[in-house]
């Protein structure tokens, strides 16, 4: 009889933050195979050693380390997927790499003569490219589960992130292609990037429902992840030594370990079904897992969903149809 622990899991960004914490929990639970897909194999190897040291005498044959998964580099992702074993498809793909771009103005990724807003690229597009090449190589089992790591910013957080919304498909495409006149704010950009992955999730769930189960899931606001790496040292020190403790004390944010356990629950099917967009309650950053769609009308705007899918298809291709059935 097949058990959850007999499944294989592919995790991007498995060397830090919630990726590492999720990997550790899955390892402790006895999963037979966990592919740690990181930017460099050195980072993956270090994380594997750290997990080994933390868990003690547990066997670590299940942990496989891979490099080249730079979510801002489509060519590197393609080459990295090409180096994966061809005869070992995955049951679960957890796409959780990314983060905030802490700069004073928009940053962009160049791809085939076009530029793309960087936060969307590294939080959404890079994950899609990874999924594309996994599917291209036949490395997804039938009805594989795909989890996009979400964030409450997709529906807005009062006082922190403005609710992502676009008045027209063109306004959305202008934003993605770096032609928007919107003033850059790093947390707002993060919210838009999480919004983009939420609408992409719904389209993939619709089109590939006979082949994949695709969900978007956020466990709630989490402190202590790698998102502070680009912050000034003094600001980072304050947040790490004081700010995170206050967040925990007042119940507005959780530790990466607590968030990772919820991601494991999603991996194991306790949260989420195909097409779900799940996170904290409205106007809260932590709490009972709730449907996010009613919290922002733009999350279910068909014209915006179709426009973003058009951008993805036009620039990065549809998931290979040769291995898909009944694609709409």
mmCIF file of C-alpha atoms in Angstrom:
data_model
loop_
_atom_site.group_PDB
_atom_site.id
_atom_site.type_symbol
_atom_site.label_atom_id
_atom_site.label_comp_id
_atom_site.label_asym_id
_atom_site.label_seq_id
_atom_site.Cartn_x
_atom_site.Cartn_y
_atom_site.Cartn_z
ATOM 1 C CA UNK A 1 0.000 0.000 0.000
ATOM 2 C CA UNK A 2 1.364 3.395 -0.975
ATOM 3 C CA UNK A 3 1.920 5.749 1.930
ATOM 4 C CA UNK A 4 2.610 9.468 2.031
ATOM 5 C CA UNK A 5 6.124 8.728 3.216
ATOM 6 C CA UNK A 6 6.762 6.569 0.137
ATOM 7 C CA UNK A 7 6.358 9.618 -2.085
ATOM 8 C CA UNK A 8 9.067 11.770 -3.635
ATOM 9 C CA UNK A 9 9.129 15.542 -3.139
ATOM 10 C CA UNK A 10 10.920 18.238 -5.131
ATOM 11 C CA UNK A 11 11.573 21.502 -3.244
ATOM 12 C CA UNK A 12 13.079 24.670 -4.690
ATOM 13 C CA UNK A 13 15.076 26.829 -2.300
ATOM 14 C CA UNK A 14 15.488 23.924 0.118
ATOM 15 C CA UNK A 15 18.629 25.353 1.689
ATOM 16 C CA UNK A 16 17.121 28.185 3.723
ATOM 17 C CA UNK A 17 14.121 29.567 5.544
ATOM 18 C CA UNK A 18 10.914 27.608 5.154
ATOM 19 C CA UNK A 19 12.388 25.454 2.394
ATOM 20 C CA UNK A 20 14.988 24.053 4.741
ATOM 21 C CA UNK A 21 12.517 23.733 7.615
ATOM 22 C CA UNK A 22 10.057 21.884 5.355
ATOM 23 C CA UNK A 23 12.822 19.580 4.126
ATOM 24 C CA UNK A 24 13.816 18.821 7.704
ATOM 25 C CA UNK A 25 10.260 17.901 8.723
ATOM 26 C CA UNK A 26 9.774 15.678 5.668
ATOM 27 C CA UNK A 27 13.086 13.967 6.360
ATOM 28 C CA UNK A 28 12.118 13.356 9.965
ATOM 29 C CA UNK A 29 8.789 11.922 8.815
ATOM 30 C CA UNK A 30 10.608 9.364 6.679
ATOM 31 C CA UNK A 31 9.902 10.439 3.106
ATOM 32 C CA UNK A 32 11.790 8.173 0.742
ATOM 33 C CA UNK A 33 13.117 10.898 -1.557
ATOM 34 C CA UNK A 34 13.476 14.655 -1.197
ATOM 35 C CA UNK A 35 15.186 16.582 -3.989
ATOM 36 C CA UNK A 36 16.757 19.756 -2.617
ATOM 37 C CA UNK A 37 16.781 22.084 -5.641
ATOM 38 C CA UNK A 38 18.973 25.074 -4.775
ATOM 39 C CA UNK A 39 20.838 27.847 -6.538
ATOM 40 C CA UNK A 40 24.128 25.986 -6.081
ATOM 41 C CA UNK A 41 24.858 22.388 -5.162
ATOM 42 C CA UNK A 42 27.251 23.678 -2.502
ATOM 43 C CA UNK A 43 24.366 25.425 -0.716
ATOM 44 C CA UNK A 44 22.267 22.284 -1.009
ATOM 45 C CA UNK A 45 25.088 20.123 0.376
ATOM 46 C CA UNK A 46 25.633 22.459 3.339
ATOM 47 C CA UNK A 47 21.905 22.409 4.135
ATOM 48 C CA UNK A 48 21.888 18.615 3.955
ATOM 49 C CA UNK A 49 24.782 18.427 6.434
ATOM 50 C CA UNK A 50 23.048 20.906 8.742
ATOM 51 C CA UNK A 51 19.827 18.889 8.666
ATOM 52 C CA UNK A 52 21.851 15.749 9.370
ATOM 53 C CA UNK A 53 23.505 17.361 12.371
ATOM 54 C CA UNK A 54 20.179 18.658 13.696
ATOM 55 C CA UNK A 55 18.334 15.359 13.410
ATOM 56 C CA UNK A 56 21.095 13.097 14.624
ATOM 57 C CA UNK A 57 20.878 9.408 13.808
ATOM 58 C CA UNK A 58 18.171 9.562 11.133
ATOM 59 C CA UNK A 59 19.251 8.130 7.768
ATOM 60 C CA UNK A 60 19.774 10.716 5.028
ATOM 61 C CA UNK A 61 19.855 8.583 1.907
ATOM 62 C CA UNK A 62 16.552 10.242 0.987
ATOM 63 C CA UNK A 63 18.112 13.684 0.601
ATOM 64 C CA UNK A 64 19.355 14.493 -2.896
ATOM 65 C CA UNK A 65 21.133 17.773 -3.600
ATOM 66 C CA UNK A 66 21.013 19.715 -6.860
ATOM 67 C CA UNK A 67 22.265 23.110 -7.983
ATOM 68 C CA UNK A 68 21.450 25.500 -10.804
ATOM 69 C CA UNK A 69 17.940 26.416 -9.667
ATOM 70 C CA UNK A 70 18.296 30.182 -9.914
ATOM 71 C CA UNK A 71 14.735 31.462 -10.249
ATOM 72 C CA UNK A 72 15.985 34.505 -12.193
ATOM 73 C CA UNK A 73 17.832 32.438 -14.808
ATOM 74 C CA UNK A 74 15.687 30.406 -17.240
ATOM 75 C CA UNK A 75 18.672 28.790 -18.945
ATOM 76 C CA UNK A 76 20.186 27.676 -15.655
ATOM 77 C CA UNK A 77 16.848 26.165 -14.601
ATOM 78 C CA UNK A 78 16.574 24.241 -17.866
ATOM 79 C CA UNK A 79 20.092 22.854 -17.510
ATOM 80 C CA UNK A 80 19.499 21.982 -13.859
ATOM 81 C CA UNK A 81 16.351 20.001 -14.683
ATOM 82 C CA UNK A 82 18.229 18.251 -17.493
ATOM 83 C CA UNK A 83 20.674 16.915 -14.897
ATOM 84 C CA UNK A 84 17.963 15.292 -12.768
ATOM 85 C CA UNK A 85 17.648 11.488 -12.995
ATOM 86 C CA UNK A 86 15.363 10.712 -15.930
ATOM 87 C CA UNK A 87 13.682 7.668 -14.396
ATOM 88 C CA UNK A 88 12.574 9.115 -11.045
ATOM 89 C CA UNK A 89 9.476 11.327 -11.376
ATOM 90 C CA UNK A 90 8.059 13.299 -8.469
ATOM 91 C CA UNK A 91 4.768 13.052 -6.602
ATOM 92 C CA UNK A 92 4.989 16.603 -5.202
ATOM 93 C CA UNK A 93 6.614 19.823 -6.424
ATOM 94 C CA UNK A 94 6.902 22.621 -3.858
ATOM 95 C CA UNK A 95 7.799 25.913 -5.557
ATOM 96 C CA UNK A 96 8.829 28.233 -2.741
ATOM 97 C CA UNK A 97 11.930 30.102 -3.925
ATOM 98 C CA UNK A 98 11.833 33.877 -4.170
ATOM 99 C CA UNK A 99 11.592 36.818 -1.830
ATOM 100 C CA UNK A 100 11.377 40.577 -1.589
ATOM 101 C CA UNK A 101 13.555 42.822 -3.774
ATOM 102 C CA UNK A 102 14.695 45.544 -1.381
ATOM 103 C CA UNK A 103 15.654 48.405 -3.700
ATOM 104 C CA UNK A 104 14.559 51.985 -4.345
ATOM 105 C CA UNK A 105 13.215 51.314 -7.834
ATOM 106 C CA UNK A 106 11.965 48.482 -10.022
ATOM 107 C CA UNK A 107 14.479 45.845 -11.057
ATOM 108 C CA UNK A 108 14.111 43.700 -14.154
ATOM 109 C CA UNK A 109 15.116 40.360 -15.629
ATOM 110 C CA UNK A 110 15.962 40.299 -19.332
ATOM 111 C CA UNK A 111 14.702 37.309 -21.306
ATOM 112 C CA UNK A 112 14.708 36.938 -25.082
ATOM 113 C CA UNK A 113 14.722 40.666 -25.692
ATOM 114 C CA UNK A 114 12.039 41.535 -23.159
ATOM 115 C CA UNK A 115 12.263 42.713 -19.589
ATOM 116 C CA UNK A 116 10.144 41.413 -16.725
ATOM 117 C CA UNK A 117 9.576 42.845 -13.269
ATOM 118 C CA UNK A 118 12.055 41.008 -11.062
ATOM 119 C CA UNK A 119 9.876 40.183 -8.044
ATOM 120 C CA UNK A 120 7.277 38.509 -10.264
ATOM 121 C CA UNK A 121 10.012 36.669 -12.109
ATOM 122 C CA UNK A 122 11.694 35.183 -9.065
ATOM 123 C CA UNK A 123 8.489 34.439 -7.138
ATOM 124 C CA UNK A 124 6.285 33.170 -9.964
ATOM 125 C CA UNK A 125 7.864 32.890 -13.406
ATOM 126 C CA UNK A 126 10.961 31.018 -12.226
ATOM 127 C CA UNK A 127 8.722 28.468 -10.552
ATOM 128 C CA UNK A 128 6.670 28.063 -13.705
ATOM 129 C CA UNK A 129 9.809 27.556 -15.791
ATOM 130 C CA UNK A 130 10.904 24.866 -13.338
ATOM 131 C CA UNK A 131 7.516 23.157 -13.628
ATOM 132 C CA UNK A 132 7.648 23.434 -17.419
ATOM 133 C CA UNK A 133 10.968 21.613 -17.665
ATOM 134 C CA UNK A 134 10.001 18.988 -15.110
ATOM 135 C CA UNK A 135 6.941 18.247 -17.234
ATOM 136 C CA UNK A 136 8.967 18.372 -20.444
ATOM 137 C CA UNK A 137 11.258 15.646 -19.134
ATOM 138 C CA UNK A 138 8.416 13.494 -17.818
ATOM 139 C CA UNK A 139 9.469 14.042 -14.213
ATOM 140 C CA UNK A 140 5.963 14.550 -12.826
ATOM 141 C CA UNK A 141 3.896 11.524 -11.870
ATOM 142 C CA UNK A 142 0.244 11.362 -12.974
ATOM 143 C CA UNK A 143 -1.822 13.718 -10.803
ATOM 144 C CA UNK A 144 1.298 15.158 -9.224
ATOM 145 C CA UNK A 145 0.662 17.854 -6.638
ATOM 146 C CA UNK A 146 2.146 21.303 -7.348
ATOM 147 C CA UNK A 147 2.234 23.845 -4.527
ATOM 148 C CA UNK A 148 3.037 27.502 -5.146
ATOM 149 C CA UNK A 149 4.141 29.265 -1.965
ATOM 150 C CA UNK A 150 1.765 32.180 -1.522
ATOM 151 C CA UNK A 151 1.636 35.218 0.740
ATOM 152 C CA UNK A 152 -1.062 37.376 2.306
ATOM 153 C CA UNK A 153 0.139 40.262 0.138
ATOM 154 C CA UNK A 154 -1.883 38.779 -2.728
ATOM 155 C CA UNK A 155 -5.013 40.230 -1.113
ATOM 156 C CA UNK A 156 -3.279 43.061 0.699
ATOM 157 C CA UNK A 157 -2.326 43.648 4.323
ATOM 158 C CA UNK A 158 -3.653 46.925 5.831
ATOM 159 C CA UNK A 159 -0.792 49.211 6.713
ATOM 160 C CA UNK A 160 1.808 46.966 5.083
ATOM 161 C CA UNK A 161 0.922 45.956 1.519
ATOM 162 C CA UNK A 162 -1.606 47.652 -0.753
ATOM 163 C CA UNK A 163 -4.226 45.336 -2.224
ATOM 164 C CA UNK A 164 -2.942 44.269 -5.675
ATOM 165 C CA UNK A 165 -5.411 45.327 -8.328
ATOM 166 C CA UNK A 166 -5.318 46.284 -11.987
ATOM 167 C CA UNK A 167 -7.939 48.257 -13.879
ATOM 168 C CA UNK A 168 -7.379 46.368 -17.125
ATOM 169 C CA UNK A 169 -5.361 43.521 -18.641
ATOM 170 C CA UNK A 170 -3.112 46.125 -20.280
ATOM 171 C CA UNK A 171 -2.282 47.692 -16.937
ATOM 172 C CA UNK A 172 -1.254 44.255 -15.686
ATOM 173 C CA UNK A 173 0.889 43.501 -18.742
ATOM 174 C CA UNK A 174 2.502 46.946 -18.542
ATOM 175 C CA UNK A 175 3.459 46.185 -14.960
ATOM 176 C CA UNK A 176 4.913 42.774 -15.798
ATOM 177 C CA UNK A 177 6.881 44.165 -18.747
ATOM 178 C CA UNK A 178 8.261 47.127 -16.837
ATOM 179 C CA UNK A 179 6.182 49.751 -18.617
ATOM 180 C CA UNK A 180 4.124 50.864 -15.640
ATOM 181 C CA UNK A 181 4.264 54.324 -14.069
ATOM 182 C CA UNK A 182 3.470 52.880 -10.627
ATOM 183 C CA UNK A 183 5.949 54.015 -7.973
ATOM 184 C CA UNK A 184 8.054 51.167 -6.626
ATOM 185 C CA UNK A 185 7.494 49.965 -3.076
ATOM 186 C CA UNK A 186 9.213 46.722 -2.217
ATOM 187 C CA UNK A 187 6.405 45.193 -0.141
ATOM 188 C CA UNK A 188 3.749 46.175 -2.686
ATOM 189 C CA UNK A 189 5.835 44.520 -5.387
ATOM 190 C CA UNK A 190 6.004 41.422 -3.236
ATOM 191 C CA UNK A 191 2.221 41.463 -2.939
ATOM 192 C CA UNK A 192 1.807 41.706 -6.704
ATOM 193 C CA UNK A 193 4.213 38.807 -7.212
ATOM 194 C CA UNK A 194 2.174 36.630 -4.867
ATOM 195 C CA UNK A 195 -0.981 37.788 -6.620
ATOM 196 C CA UNK A 196 0.504 36.702 -9.950
ATOM 197 C CA UNK A 197 1.248 33.208 -8.649
ATOM 198 C CA UNK A 198 -2.303 32.971 -7.282
ATOM 199 C CA UNK A 199 -3.921 33.745 -10.638
ATOM 200 C CA UNK A 200 -1.453 31.472 -12.445
ATOM 201 C CA UNK A 201 -2.339 28.664 -10.040
ATOM 202 C CA UNK A 202 -6.011 28.972 -10.907
ATOM 203 C CA UNK A 203 -5.337 28.842 -14.654
ATOM 204 C CA UNK A 204 -3.053 25.833 -14.366
ATOM 205 C CA UNK A 205 -5.603 24.096 -12.158
ATOM 206 C CA UNK A 206 -8.268 24.699 -14.806
ATOM 207 C CA UNK A 207 -6.247 23.683 -17.853
ATOM 208 C CA UNK A 208 -4.362 20.714 -16.423
ATOM 209 C CA UNK A 209 -6.889 19.306 -13.986
ATOM 210 C CA UNK A 210 -6.575 15.846 -15.556
ATOM 211 C CA UNK A 211 -2.808 15.785 -15.028
ATOM 212 C CA UNK A 212 -1.935 17.938 -12.038
ATOM 213 C CA UNK A 213 -3.321 19.170 -8.745
ATOM 214 C CA UNK A 214 -2.200 22.789 -8.382
ATOM 215 C CA UNK A 215 -2.729 24.811 -5.231
ATOM 216 C CA UNK A 216 -1.529 28.147 -3.836
ATOM 217 C CA UNK A 217 -0.929 28.088 -0.127
ATOM 218 C CA UNK A 218 0.426 30.471 2.475
ATOM 219 C CA UNK A 219 0.652 29.449 6.131
ATOM 220 C CA UNK A 220 0.436 33.069 7.292
ATOM 221 C CA UNK A 221 2.984 35.758 7.975
ATOM 222 C CA UNK A 222 6.351 34.275 8.891
ATOM 223 C CA UNK A 223 9.340 35.958 10.440
ATOM 224 C CA UNK A 224 12.989 34.958 10.296
ATOM 225 C CA UNK A 225 13.188 33.831 6.652
ATOM 226 C CA UNK A 226 15.920 34.864 4.206
ATOM 227 C CA UNK A 227 14.035 37.934 3.022
ATOM 228 C CA UNK A 228 16.175 40.248 5.124
ATOM 229 C CA UNK A 229 19.442 39.426 3.379
ATOM 230 C CA UNK A 230 19.484 42.697 1.428
ATOM 231 C CA UNK A 231 18.425 44.876 4.350
ATOM 232 C CA UNK A 232 20.989 47.266 5.909
ATOM 233 C CA UNK A 233 22.850 45.603 8.788
ATOM 234 C CA UNK A 234 21.386 47.821 11.518
ATOM 235 C CA UNK A 235 17.820 47.337 10.316
ATOM 236 C CA UNK A 236 18.345 43.596 9.948
ATOM 237 C CA UNK A 237 19.809 43.363 13.464
ATOM 238 C CA UNK A 238 16.825 45.207 14.958
ATOM 239 C CA UNK A 239 14.300 42.995 13.194
ATOM 240 C CA UNK A 240 16.087 39.758 14.065
ATOM 241 C CA UNK A 241 16.800 40.590 17.711
ATOM 242 C CA UNK A 242 13.718 42.606 18.630
ATOM 243 C CA UNK A 243 11.134 42.789 15.857
ATOM 244 C CA UNK A 244 10.630 39.047 15.389
ATOM 245 C CA UNK A 245 10.164 38.517 19.120
ATOM 246 C CA UNK A 246 7.504 41.217 19.236
ATOM 247 C CA UNK A 247 5.718 39.701 16.237
ATOM 248 C CA UNK A 248 5.589 36.339 17.968
ATOM 249 C CA UNK A 249 4.514 37.869 21.269
ATOM 250 C CA UNK A 250 1.533 39.630 19.714
ATOM 251 C CA UNK A 251 0.590 36.678 17.529
ATOM 252 C CA UNK A 252 0.952 38.486 14.203
ATOM 253 C CA UNK A 253 3.685 36.256 12.773
ATOM 254 C CA UNK A 254 5.014 32.740 13.248
ATOM 255 C CA UNK A 255 8.379 31.015 13.104
ATOM 256 C CA UNK A 256 9.620 29.309 9.923
ATOM 257 C CA UNK A 257 9.286 25.975 11.741
ATOM 258 C CA UNK A 258 5.575 26.549 12.424
ATOM 259 C CA UNK A 259 4.983 27.715 8.863
ATOM 260 C CA UNK A 260 6.897 24.756 7.464
ATOM 261 C CA UNK A 261 4.693 22.329 9.374
ATOM 262 C CA UNK A 262 1.675 23.854 7.629
ATOM 263 C CA UNK A 263 3.416 23.422 4.288
ATOM 264 C CA UNK A 264 3.961 19.762 5.152
ATOM 265 C CA UNK A 265 0.249 19.557 5.928
ATOM 266 C CA UNK A 266 -0.445 20.947 2.444
ATOM 267 C CA UNK A 267 1.999 18.487 0.876
ATOM 268 C CA UNK A 268 0.194 15.669 2.674
ATOM 269 C CA UNK A 269 -3.240 16.861 1.577
ATOM 270 C CA UNK A 270 -4.583 18.270 4.834
ATOM 271 C CA UNK A 271 -4.852 21.684 3.208
ATOM 272 C CA UNK A 272 -5.876 22.477 -0.334
ATOM 273 C CA UNK A 273 -7.521 20.995 -3.395
ATOM 274 C CA UNK A 274 -6.967 21.757 -7.060
ATOM 275 C CA UNK A 275 -7.278 25.471 -7.763
ATOM 276 C CA UNK A 276 -7.421 26.572 -4.128
ATOM 277 C CA UNK A 277 -5.914 29.886 -3.007
ATOM 278 C CA UNK A 278 -5.519 29.571 0.758
ATOM 279 C CA UNK A 279 -4.110 31.757 3.522
ATOM 280 C CA UNK A 280 -4.910 33.723 6.686
ATOM 281 C CA UNK A 281 -8.288 35.343 7.419
ATOM 282 C CA UNK A 282 -9.222 38.689 5.870
ATOM 283 C CA UNK A 283 -7.281 41.656 7.278
ATOM 284 C CA UNK A 284 -5.188 39.287 9.412
ATOM 285 C CA UNK A 285 -1.707 37.908 8.860
ATOM 286 C CA UNK A 286 -2.107 34.746 10.889
ATOM 287 C CA UNK A 287 -5.016 32.504 11.777
ATOM 288 C CA UNK A 288 -7.304 29.775 10.479
ATOM 289 C CA UNK A 289 -6.510 28.795 6.877
ATOM 290 C CA UNK A 290 -9.120 30.505 4.716
ATOM 291 C CA UNK A 291 -10.076 30.957 1.050
ATOM 292 C CA UNK A 292 -8.327 34.110 -0.162
ATOM 293 C CA UNK A 293 -10.337 34.636 -3.346
ATOM 294 C CA UNK A 294 -13.212 36.684 -1.842
ATOM 295 C CA UNK A 295 -10.695 39.068 -0.236
ATOM 296 C CA UNK A 296 -9.543 40.632 -3.501
ATOM 297 C CA UNK A 297 -11.786 40.835 -6.570
ATOM 298 C CA UNK A 298 -8.698 40.856 -8.788
ATOM 299 C CA UNK A 299 -7.936 37.283 -7.699
ATOM 300 C CA UNK A 300 -10.940 36.015 -9.660
ATOM 301 C CA UNK A 301 -10.971 38.541 -12.517
ATOM 302 C CA UNK A 302 -11.069 36.295 -15.595
ATOM 303 C CA UNK A 303 -9.621 38.957 -17.894
ATOM 304 C CA UNK A 304 -6.595 39.457 -15.628
ATOM 305 C CA UNK A 305 -6.114 35.715 -15.192
ATOM 306 C CA UNK A 306 -6.215 35.185 -18.962
ATOM 307 C CA UNK A 307 -3.843 38.089 -19.591
ATOM 308 C CA UNK A 308 -1.223 36.757 -17.213
ATOM 309 C CA UNK A 309 -1.550 33.278 -18.715
ATOM 310 C CA UNK A 310 -1.072 34.831 -22.160
ATOM 311 C CA UNK A 311 2.148 36.472 -20.948
ATOM 312 C CA UNK A 312 3.381 33.155 -19.596
ATOM 313 C CA UNK A 313 2.471 31.186 -22.727
ATOM 314 C CA UNK A 314 3.901 33.753 -25.115
ATOM 315 C CA UNK A 315 7.253 34.051 -23.376
ATOM 316 C CA UNK A 316 7.811 30.718 -21.642
ATOM 317 C CA UNK A 317 5.566 28.221 -23.390
ATOM 318 C CA UNK A 318 2.658 26.033 -22.327
ATOM 319 C CA UNK A 319 3.346 22.941 -20.291
ATOM 320 C CA UNK A 320 4.258 20.280 -22.895
ATOM 321 C CA UNK A 321 1.086 18.850 -24.370
ATOM 322 C CA UNK A 322 2.679 15.597 -25.475
ATOM 323 C CA UNK A 323 2.434 14.336 -21.908
ATOM 324 C CA UNK A 324 -0.884 15.929 -21.017
ATOM 325 C CA UNK A 325 -4.421 14.703 -21.620
ATOM 326 C CA UNK A 326 -7.560 16.697 -22.207
ATOM 327 C CA UNK A 327 -5.915 20.092 -22.023
ATOM 328 C CA UNK A 328 -8.353 22.939 -22.662
#
